[in-house]
Coordinates of C-alpha atoms in Angstrom, one line a residue:
M1 CA 125.6 -33.5 -279.9
P2 CA 122.4 -31.8 -278.6
K3 CA 122.8 -28.5 -276.8
Q4 CA 123.0 -29.0 -273.0
K5 CA 120.6 -27.4 -270.5
Q6 CA 121.7 -24.0 -269.5
I7 CA 121.6 -24.6 -265.7
N8 CA 122.7 -22.3 -262.9
V9 CA 123.1 -24.5 -259.9
K10 CA 125.1 -24.6 -256.7
D11 CA 125.7 -28.3 -256.7
I12 CA 124.3 -30.9 -259.1
S13 CA 126.6 -33.7 -258.2
N14 CA 125.4 -36.7 -256.2
K15 CA 126.1 -39.6 -258.5
K16 CA 126.7 -43.0 -256.8
D17 CA 129.2 -45.7 -257.5
D18 CA 127.6 -47.9 -260.2
S19 CA 129.1 -51.0 -258.6
I20 CA 127.0 -50.5 -255.4
S21 CA 123.9 -48.8 -256.7
P22 CA 120.8 -51.0 -257.1
K23 CA 119.9 -51.8 -260.8
F24 CA 116.4 -51.8 -262.1
T25 CA 116.1 -53.4 -265.5
A26 CA 112.4 -53.9 -265.6
P27 CA 109.4 -51.7 -264.6
V28 CA 108.9 -51.9 -260.9
K29 CA 105.5 -53.0 -259.6
I30 CA 103.8 -51.5 -256.6
D31 CA 104.3 -53.4 -253.3
S32 CA 107.0 -55.7 -254.9
P33 CA 110.4 -56.2 -253.2
E34 CA 111.9 -54.1 -256.0
F35 CA 109.6 -51.2 -255.1
E36 CA 110.6 -51.4 -251.5
L37 CA 114.2 -51.5 -252.5
L38 CA 113.7 -48.4 -254.6
I39 CA 112.0 -46.5 -251.8
A40 CA 114.7 -47.5 -249.3
E41 CA 117.5 -46.4 -251.6
I42 CA 115.8 -43.0 -252.2
A43 CA 115.4 -42.6 -248.5
R44 CA 119.0 -43.6 -247.9
D45 CA 120.3 -41.1 -250.5
A46 CA 118.1 -38.3 -249.0
A47 CA 119.5 -38.9 -245.5
E48 CA 123.0 -39.1 -246.8
R49 CA 122.7 -35.8 -248.6
R50 CA 120.9 -34.1 -245.7
N51 CA 123.4 -35.2 -243.1
S52 CA 126.3 -34.1 -245.3
G53 CA 125.1 -30.6 -245.2
S54 CA 125.8 -30.1 -248.9
E55 CA 122.2 -29.8 -250.1
A56 CA 123.2 -31.8 -253.2
R57 CA 120.3 -32.1 -255.6
P58 CA 118.5 -35.5 -255.9
F59 CA 119.5 -36.3 -259.5
Y60 CA 120.5 -39.8 -258.4
A61 CA 117.0 -40.4 -257.1
I62 CA 115.4 -39.2 -260.3
D63 CA 117.7 -41.5 -262.3
L64 CA 116.5 -44.4 -260.2
I65 CA 112.9 -43.5 -260.9
K66 CA 113.7 -43.4 -264.6
Q67 CA 115.5 -46.8 -264.5
S68 CA 112.7 -48.4 -262.6
R69 CA 110.0 -46.8 -264.8
L70 CA 108.2 -45.6 -261.7
S71 CA 107.5 -42.5 -263.8
A72 CA 105.4 -44.7 -266.1
L73 CA 103.1 -46.4 -263.6
Q74 CA 100.0 -44.8 -265.1
L75 CA 100.6 -46.1 -268.6
P76 CA 98.6 -49.0 -270.0
I77 CA 100.1 -52.5 -269.7
E78 CA 100.9 -52.6 -273.4
Y79 CA 103.2 -49.6 -273.0
G80 CA 105.0 -51.3 -270.1
G81 CA 103.1 -49.5 -267.4
S82 CA 101.0 -50.8 -264.6
N83 CA 97.7 -49.0 -265.5
V84 CA 97.4 -47.9 -261.8
S85 CA 94.4 -45.9 -260.5
I86 CA 94.8 -42.4 -259.2
R87 CA 94.4 -43.8 -255.7
D88 CA 97.2 -46.3 -256.2
L89 CA 99.4 -43.6 -257.8
F90 CA 98.9 -41.3 -254.8
Y91 CA 99.8 -44.2 -252.5
V92 CA 103.1 -44.3 -254.4
V93 CA 103.5 -40.6 -254.0
V94 CA 103.0 -40.9 -250.3
R95 CA 105.7 -43.5 -250.1
L96 CA 108.1 -41.4 -252.2
A97 CA 107.4 -38.4 -250.0
E98 CA 108.1 -40.5 -246.9
A99 CA 111.5 -41.3 -248.5
D100 CA 112.2 -37.8 -249.8
S101 CA 109.5 -35.1 -250.1
D102 CA 111.5 -33.2 -252.7
V103 CA 111.6 -36.1 -255.0
A104 CA 107.8 -36.7 -254.7
H105 CA 107.2 -33.0 -255.4
I106 CA 109.5 -32.9 -258.4
L107 CA 107.2 -35.5 -260.2
R108 CA 104.0 -33.5 -259.6
A109 CA 103.9 -31.9 -263.0
H110 CA 105.1 -35.1 -264.7
Y111 CA 102.3 -37.3 -263.3
G112 CA 99.8 -34.6 -264.0
Y113 CA 100.7 -34.4 -267.6
V114 CA 100.8 -38.2 -268.0
E115 CA 97.2 -38.2 -266.7
Q116 CA 96.3 -35.6 -269.4
F117 CA 98.0 -37.6 -272.2
L118 CA 96.1 -40.7 -271.1
R119 CA 92.9 -38.8 -271.7
E120 CA 94.0 -37.3 -275.0
S121 CA 91.3 -37.8 -277.6
N122 CA 91.9 -35.0 -280.2
N123 CA 95.2 -36.4 -281.5
E124 CA 95.8 -40.1 -281.3
E125 CA 99.2 -39.9 -282.9
R126 CA 100.4 -37.3 -280.4
R127 CA 99.0 -39.5 -277.6
K128 CA 100.9 -42.5 -278.7
T129 CA 104.1 -40.6 -279.3
W130 CA 104.1 -39.2 -275.7
L131 CA 103.1 -42.4 -274.1
A132 CA 106.0 -44.1 -275.8
R133 CA 108.4 -41.4 -274.6
I134 CA 107.1 -41.7 -271.1
A135 CA 107.4 -45.5 -271.3
E136 CA 111.1 -45.0 -272.1
G137 CA 111.6 -43.0 -268.9
A138 CA 111.1 -39.4 -270.1
I139 CA 110.2 -36.9 -267.3
I140 CA 108.0 -33.9 -268.0
G141 CA 108.3 -30.6 -266.1
N142 CA 106.2 -27.4 -266.1
A143 CA 106.6 -23.7 -266.9
F144 CA 103.3 -22.3 -266.0
T145 CA 103.5 -19.5 -263.3
E146 CA 104.5 -15.9 -263.9
I147 CA 105.0 -13.1 -261.5
S148 CA 102.8 -10.4 -263.0
S149 CA 99.8 -8.2 -262.2
K150 CA 97.5 -10.8 -263.8
N151 CA 95.4 -12.9 -261.4
V152 CA 96.4 -16.5 -261.1
G153 CA 94.0 -18.8 -262.9
N154 CA 93.0 -16.4 -265.7
L155 CA 95.2 -18.1 -268.3
V156 CA 96.5 -14.8 -269.5
F157 CA 100.3 -14.9 -269.9
E158 CA 103.1 -12.5 -270.7
T159 CA 105.1 -15.4 -272.2
T160 CA 104.3 -15.4 -275.9
L161 CA 104.2 -18.0 -278.7
S162 CA 104.5 -16.2 -282.0
P163 CA 104.4 -17.6 -285.5
D164 CA 107.8 -17.9 -287.2
G165 CA 107.9 -19.5 -290.7
D166 CA 106.8 -23.1 -290.4
G167 CA 107.0 -23.0 -286.6
Y168 CA 106.9 -20.6 -283.6
R169 CA 109.1 -18.7 -281.2
L170 CA 108.7 -18.7 -277.4
N171 CA 109.7 -15.8 -275.3
G172 CA 109.1 -15.1 -271.6
T173 CA 110.1 -15.9 -268.0
K174 CA 108.4 -18.5 -265.8
Y175 CA 108.8 -18.9 -262.0
F176 CA 108.2 -21.8 -259.6
S177 CA 109.0 -24.3 -262.3
T178 CA 108.9 -27.2 -259.9
G179 CA 110.7 -30.3 -261.3
T180 CA 111.8 -28.8 -264.5
L181 CA 115.4 -28.8 -263.5
Y182 CA 115.3 -32.6 -263.5
S183 CA 113.1 -33.0 -266.6
D184 CA 113.6 -34.0 -270.2
Y185 CA 110.7 -32.0 -271.5
V186 CA 108.8 -29.0 -270.2
V187 CA 105.2 -27.8 -270.9
V188 CA 105.2 -24.1 -271.3
M189 CA 102.0 -22.1 -271.0
A190 CA 101.8 -18.9 -273.2
S191 CA 99.5 -16.5 -275.0
T192 CA 99.3 -16.1 -278.7
P193 CA 99.6 -12.6 -280.3
E194 CA 95.8 -12.6 -280.2
G195 CA 95.8 -13.2 -276.4
L196 CA 94.6 -16.8 -276.5
P197 CA 96.1 -19.3 -274.1
I198 CA 98.2 -22.1 -275.6
S199 CA 100.9 -24.5 -274.5
A200 CA 104.0 -26.0 -276.1
I201 CA 106.0 -29.1 -275.0
I202 CA 109.7 -28.9 -275.8
P203 CA 113.0 -30.5 -274.7
T204 CA 114.6 -28.7 -271.8
N205 CA 118.0 -28.8 -273.5
R206 CA 116.7 -26.8 -276.5
E207 CA 118.7 -23.6 -277.5
G208 CA 117.2 -20.6 -275.7
V209 CA 115.9 -22.5 -272.7
S210 CA 117.6 -21.5 -269.4
L211 CA 116.9 -23.3 -266.1
E212 CA 117.9 -21.5 -263.0
D213 CA 118.1 -23.2 -259.6
D214 CA 117.2 -20.0 -257.7
W215 CA 114.3 -21.3 -255.5
D216 CA 114.8 -19.8 -252.1
G217 CA 111.8 -21.0 -250.2
I218 CA 111.8 -22.1 -246.6
G219 CA 110.8 -25.6 -247.5
Q220 CA 110.9 -28.1 -250.4
R221 CA 114.3 -26.6 -251.1
L222 CA 115.7 -29.1 -253.6
T223 CA 112.7 -29.3 -256.0
G224 CA 114.3 -27.1 -258.6
S225 CA 111.3 -24.7 -258.3
G226 CA 113.2 -21.9 -259.9
T227 CA 113.1 -19.7 -262.9
T228 CA 112.7 -20.8 -266.5
R229 CA 113.8 -18.3 -269.1
L230 CA 112.8 -18.7 -272.7
H231 CA 114.7 -16.6 -275.3
N232 CA 113.5 -16.9 -278.9
V233 CA 113.0 -20.7 -278.4
F234 CA 112.0 -22.4 -281.6
V235 CA 108.9 -24.6 -281.4
T236 CA 107.6 -26.9 -284.2
S237 CA 104.0 -27.0 -285.0
E238 CA 103.8 -30.6 -283.7
E239 CA 104.9 -29.3 -280.3
V240 CA 102.1 -26.9 -279.9
I241 CA 99.0 -28.0 -278.0
E242 CA 95.8 -26.0 -278.2
L243 CA 93.9 -25.9 -275.0
S244 CA 90.5 -27.6 -274.9
G245 CA 88.1 -26.4 -272.3
D246 CA 85.7 -29.4 -272.7
K247 CA 88.0 -32.0 -271.1
T248 CA 87.3 -31.2 -267.5
P249 CA 86.3 -27.9 -265.9
F250 CA 88.4 -28.5 -262.8
N251 CA 91.9 -29.6 -262.1
S252 CA 91.8 -31.6 -258.8
F253 CA 94.6 -33.9 -259.6
V254 CA 97.6 -31.5 -259.2
Q255 CA 96.0 -29.9 -256.1
L256 CA 95.4 -33.2 -254.3
Y257 CA 98.9 -34.3 -255.3
L258 CA 100.3 -31.8 -252.8
H259 CA 98.5 -33.5 -250.0
A260 CA 99.9 -36.9 -251.0
V261 CA 103.3 -35.3 -250.4
I262 CA 102.1 -33.9 -247.1
A263 CA 100.7 -37.4 -246.1
G264 CA 104.2 -38.9 -246.8
I265 CA 105.9 -36.2 -244.7
L266 CA 103.5 -37.0 -241.8
R267 CA 104.6 -40.7 -241.9
N268 CA 108.1 -39.3 -241.3
V269 CA 106.9 -37.1 -238.4
V270 CA 105.5 -40.2 -236.7
S271 CA 108.7 -42.2 -237.1
D272 CA 110.8 -39.3 -236.0
A273 CA 108.7 -38.7 -232.9
A274 CA 108.9 -42.4 -231.9
A275 CA 112.7 -42.3 -232.5
L276 CA 113.1 -39.2 -230.3
V277 CA 111.3 -40.8 -227.3
K278 CA 113.0 -44.2 -227.8
G279 CA 116.4 -42.5 -227.9
R280 CA 116.0 -40.4 -224.8
S281 CA 117.4 -41.8 -221.6
R282 CA 116.6 -39.0 -219.1
T283 CA 113.5 -37.1 -218.5
F284 CA 112.3 -33.9 -216.6
S285 CA 111.5 -33.4 -212.9
Y286 CA 107.8 -33.0 -213.7
A287 CA 107.6 -36.1 -215.9
A288 CA 105.0 -38.7 -215.2
A289 CA 107.4 -41.7 -215.5
D290 CA 111.1 -42.5 -214.9
T291 CA 111.8 -42.9 -218.6
P292 CA 110.5 -41.0 -221.6
R293 CA 109.3 -44.2 -223.4
E294 CA 107.0 -45.0 -220.4
D295 CA 105.7 -41.4 -219.9
P296 CA 102.0 -41.4 -220.6
Q297 CA 101.9 -37.8 -221.6
L298 CA 104.6 -38.3 -224.3
L299 CA 102.9 -41.4 -225.5
Q300 CA 99.6 -39.5 -225.7
V301 CA 101.3 -36.8 -227.9
I302 CA 102.7 -39.5 -230.2
G303 CA 99.3 -41.2 -230.3
E304 CA 97.9 -37.9 -231.6
I305 CA 100.7 -37.4 -234.1
S306 CA 100.0 -41.0 -235.4
S307 CA 96.3 -40.4 -235.6
I308 CA 96.8 -37.2 -237.6
A309 CA 99.0 -39.1 -240.1
Y310 CA 96.4 -41.8 -240.4
A311 CA 93.5 -39.3 -240.9
A312 CA 95.5 -37.4 -243.5
E313 CA 96.3 -40.5 -245.6
A314 CA 92.8 -41.9 -245.3
T315 CA 91.3 -38.6 -246.3
L316 CA 93.7 -38.4 -249.2
L317 CA 92.9 -41.8 -250.6
A318 CA 89.2 -41.4 -250.1
T319 CA 89.4 -38.2 -252.1
A320 CA 91.5 -39.9 -254.8
D321 CA 88.6 -42.3 -255.2
S322 CA 86.4 -39.4 -256.3
L323 CA 89.0 -38.5 -259.0
D324 CA 89.0 -42.1 -260.2
I325 CA 85.2 -42.1 -260.4
A326 CA 85.3 -39.0 -262.6
V327 CA 88.1 -40.1 -264.9
N328 CA 86.7 -43.6 -265.3
A329 CA 83.3 -42.2 -266.4
A330 CA 84.8 -40.0 -269.1
V331 CA 83.4 -40.3 -272.6
D332 CA 85.9 -39.6 -275.4
G333 CA 88.2 -37.9 -272.9
V334 CA 85.4 -35.6 -271.7
I335 CA 84.8 -35.8 -267.9
D336 CA 81.3 -35.3 -266.6
Y337 CA 80.9 -31.8 -265.1
S338 CA 79.1 -32.9 -261.9
L339 CA 81.6 -35.7 -261.2
S340 CA 84.5 -33.3 -261.8
H341 CA 82.9 -30.7 -259.5
N342 CA 82.5 -33.3 -256.8
A343 CA 86.1 -34.2 -257.0
S344 CA 87.1 -30.6 -256.8
L345 CA 84.9 -30.1 -253.8
K346 CA 86.3 -33.1 -252.0
T347 CA 89.8 -32.0 -252.8
S348 CA 89.2 -28.6 -251.3
Q349 CA 87.7 -30.1 -248.2
A350 CA 90.7 -32.4 -247.9
K351 CA 93.0 -29.5 -248.1
V352 CA 91.3 -27.4 -245.4
I353 CA 91.6 -30.2 -242.8
I354 CA 94.9 -31.8 -243.8
D355 CA 96.8 -28.5 -243.9
E356 CA 95.7 -27.6 -240.3
L357 CA 96.3 -31.0 -238.8
A358 CA 99.6 -31.5 -240.6
L359 CA 101.1 -28.2 -239.4
K360 CA 99.9 -29.1 -235.9
S361 CA 101.6 -32.5 -236.1
A362 CA 104.9 -31.0 -237.2
S363 CA 104.8 -28.7 -234.2
L364 CA 103.8 -31.5 -231.8
L365 CA 107.0 -33.3 -232.8
F366 CA 109.0 -30.9 -230.6
E367 CA 106.8 -31.6 -227.6
V368 CA 108.4 -35.1 -227.3
G369 CA 112.0 -34.3 -228.0
G370 CA 113.1 -31.6 -225.6
A371 CA 115.5 -28.9 -226.5
S372 CA 117.9 -31.3 -228.3
A373 CA 115.2 -31.8 -231.0
T374 CA 115.7 -28.2 -232.0
K375 CA 119.4 -28.7 -233.1
Q376 CA 119.9 -27.9 -236.7
S377 CA 121.8 -31.2 -237.1
A378 CA 118.6 -33.0 -236.2
H379 CA 116.9 -31.5 -239.3
L380 CA 113.5 -31.9 -237.6
D381 CA 112.4 -28.4 -238.6
R382 CA 112.2 -29.5 -242.2
H383 CA 108.9 -31.2 -241.7
W384 CA 107.1 -28.0 -240.6
R385 CA 108.9 -25.9 -243.3
N386 CA 108.1 -28.4 -246.1
I387 CA 104.4 -28.7 -245.0
R388 CA 104.1 -25.0 -244.7
T389 CA 105.5 -24.5 -248.2
L390 CA 103.2 -27.2 -249.8
A391 CA 100.1 -25.9 -248.0
S392 CA 100.8 -22.3 -249.2
H393 CA 100.3 -23.2 -252.9
N394 CA 96.6 -22.3 -252.7
P395 CA 95.4 -20.3 -249.6
T396 CA 93.2 -22.5 -247.4
V397 CA 91.0 -19.5 -246.5
Y398 CA 89.8 -19.3 -250.1
K399 CA 89.0 -23.0 -250.2
A400 CA 87.1 -22.9 -247.0
R401 CA 85.0 -19.9 -248.2
V402 CA 83.9 -21.5 -251.4
I403 CA 83.1 -24.7 -249.6
G404 CA 80.9 -22.8 -247.2
D405 CA 79.2 -20.9 -250.0
Y406 CA 78.4 -24.2 -251.7
V407 CA 77.0 -25.8 -248.5
V408 CA 74.9 -22.8 -247.6
N409 CA 73.9 -21.3 -250.9
G410 CA 74.5 -24.0 -253.4
T411 CA 77.1 -21.9 -255.3
E412 CA 79.3 -24.1 -257.4
L413 CA 83.1 -23.8 -257.0
P414 CA 84.7 -21.4 -259.5
L415 CA 86.1 -22.8 -262.7
K416 CA 89.3 -20.7 -262.6
E417 CA 91.5 -23.2 -260.8
V418 CA 95.2 -22.9 -260.2
Y419 CA 97.1 -25.5 -262.2
F420 CA 100.6 -25.4 -260.6

C-alpha cells in the first residue's frame, strides 16, 4: 500500500451517498447537459456545507471534477480532452467559481501546469506521460511560495534539491500551497546546491511530504492554501524539471486565472442581490416605492452590480484572447516576446479595474438588503472576503505603476513575475 498523505485537517469528511450522487462516466463537454449538472451539483454541495456551519472541505466536488474529467479539458482530443482555448477554459473557471469559488481556486495550479505540459517541447516522453496521467484524472498542486527575506519573483529558494545517489532529496517548507491538499501530485520549486532554480513533480503521498490545512485567511478559506513541509523527500531523476527561460518571459495565465474566479463570484453577487430584494416584503419610511422590488433606487443599485459583473467577465474573456493569440503563435513551445508582453500588459490592466469594481460590487450588495443582510447565517460577507483575498495576491498599486510607466515612457513590464 502507498504511504498516505500526512494531513493535518479539522474536517475532511463530506462524502455523499453513492446512490444519489450523479455519475460521470465520460469526459464532460462544455455547455452540455452533463456540464450543467456538474456545476449544479458543486453549487448544491457548497451551499449544503456552508449552511451546515461545519466548513467541511470540498473533497466531494474535486472527486466529481476528476470523474467528469473537467480537469482534462485542455488536453488534445486524442487524449480524451476537449482541446479548449484559454478563453473557453476561463469561462469554465467562471462557472466553477459561481458554484464554489474555493473549488475554482483549488484548480488554479493544476490548469496552469497542464498549460505548461501542453507546450513542453524539450522532453516529448515526459509530455506524453503527464498528459496521460492528467487524462486519467490526476490533479496537480503547487509548492512555490516561501516566507523568507528573499523578494518574491527572484526564483531563489530556501527549499533545496540535493543529489543523493541516483536521485535527489528535497528539504524545505512552502506556504500558500493552494490546491495541494486536494492534489495527487505537487510541483515543488527549489534551489540546487549551486543556487540555481529547479522544480520537481512528486506524488503528494510520498514519504516525507506533509500537507497542513493551516490557512487562516479571511477569504477562500477551504482552498487548502496551507503549509507543505518536505523532509528528506526522495526524488527520482525523471521527476526533476530544469527551468527553461526561453518558453515565455511572462506568466499571465495564473494571474488572469484569479480574475476568472472573481468574475464567477460577481455572478453570485448579482443573484444574491436580486434574491435579497425579491425576498423583502417591507421597506423603509424614506423608500421611493411601497415594495422593495419596485423601488427605483434599489433597482438602480442592482443594475450597477449587474453591470460590474458583465464588465468584469467581458474584460476577462477579452484578455484571455490575448493569451490565446500568444500561445497559438508559439514555435516549438517558444512564445513570441512581444505577444507575451502584450498579454501580460492586458492582464495587468484587467486586474487594476476588476479588483476595484469587484470590491465595490460586494459592498453594494448590502445597500439592497438592509440590516438582515449582515447576519452571519446569510453568509453574504463571503463575497467581499473572497474577492479581497484573491485581489491581494499581487498588489494592484504595483501593476498600475508599471502600466503607467509603459504608457508614458515605453518601459516594458518587468520579467520577474509572481507565479503563485
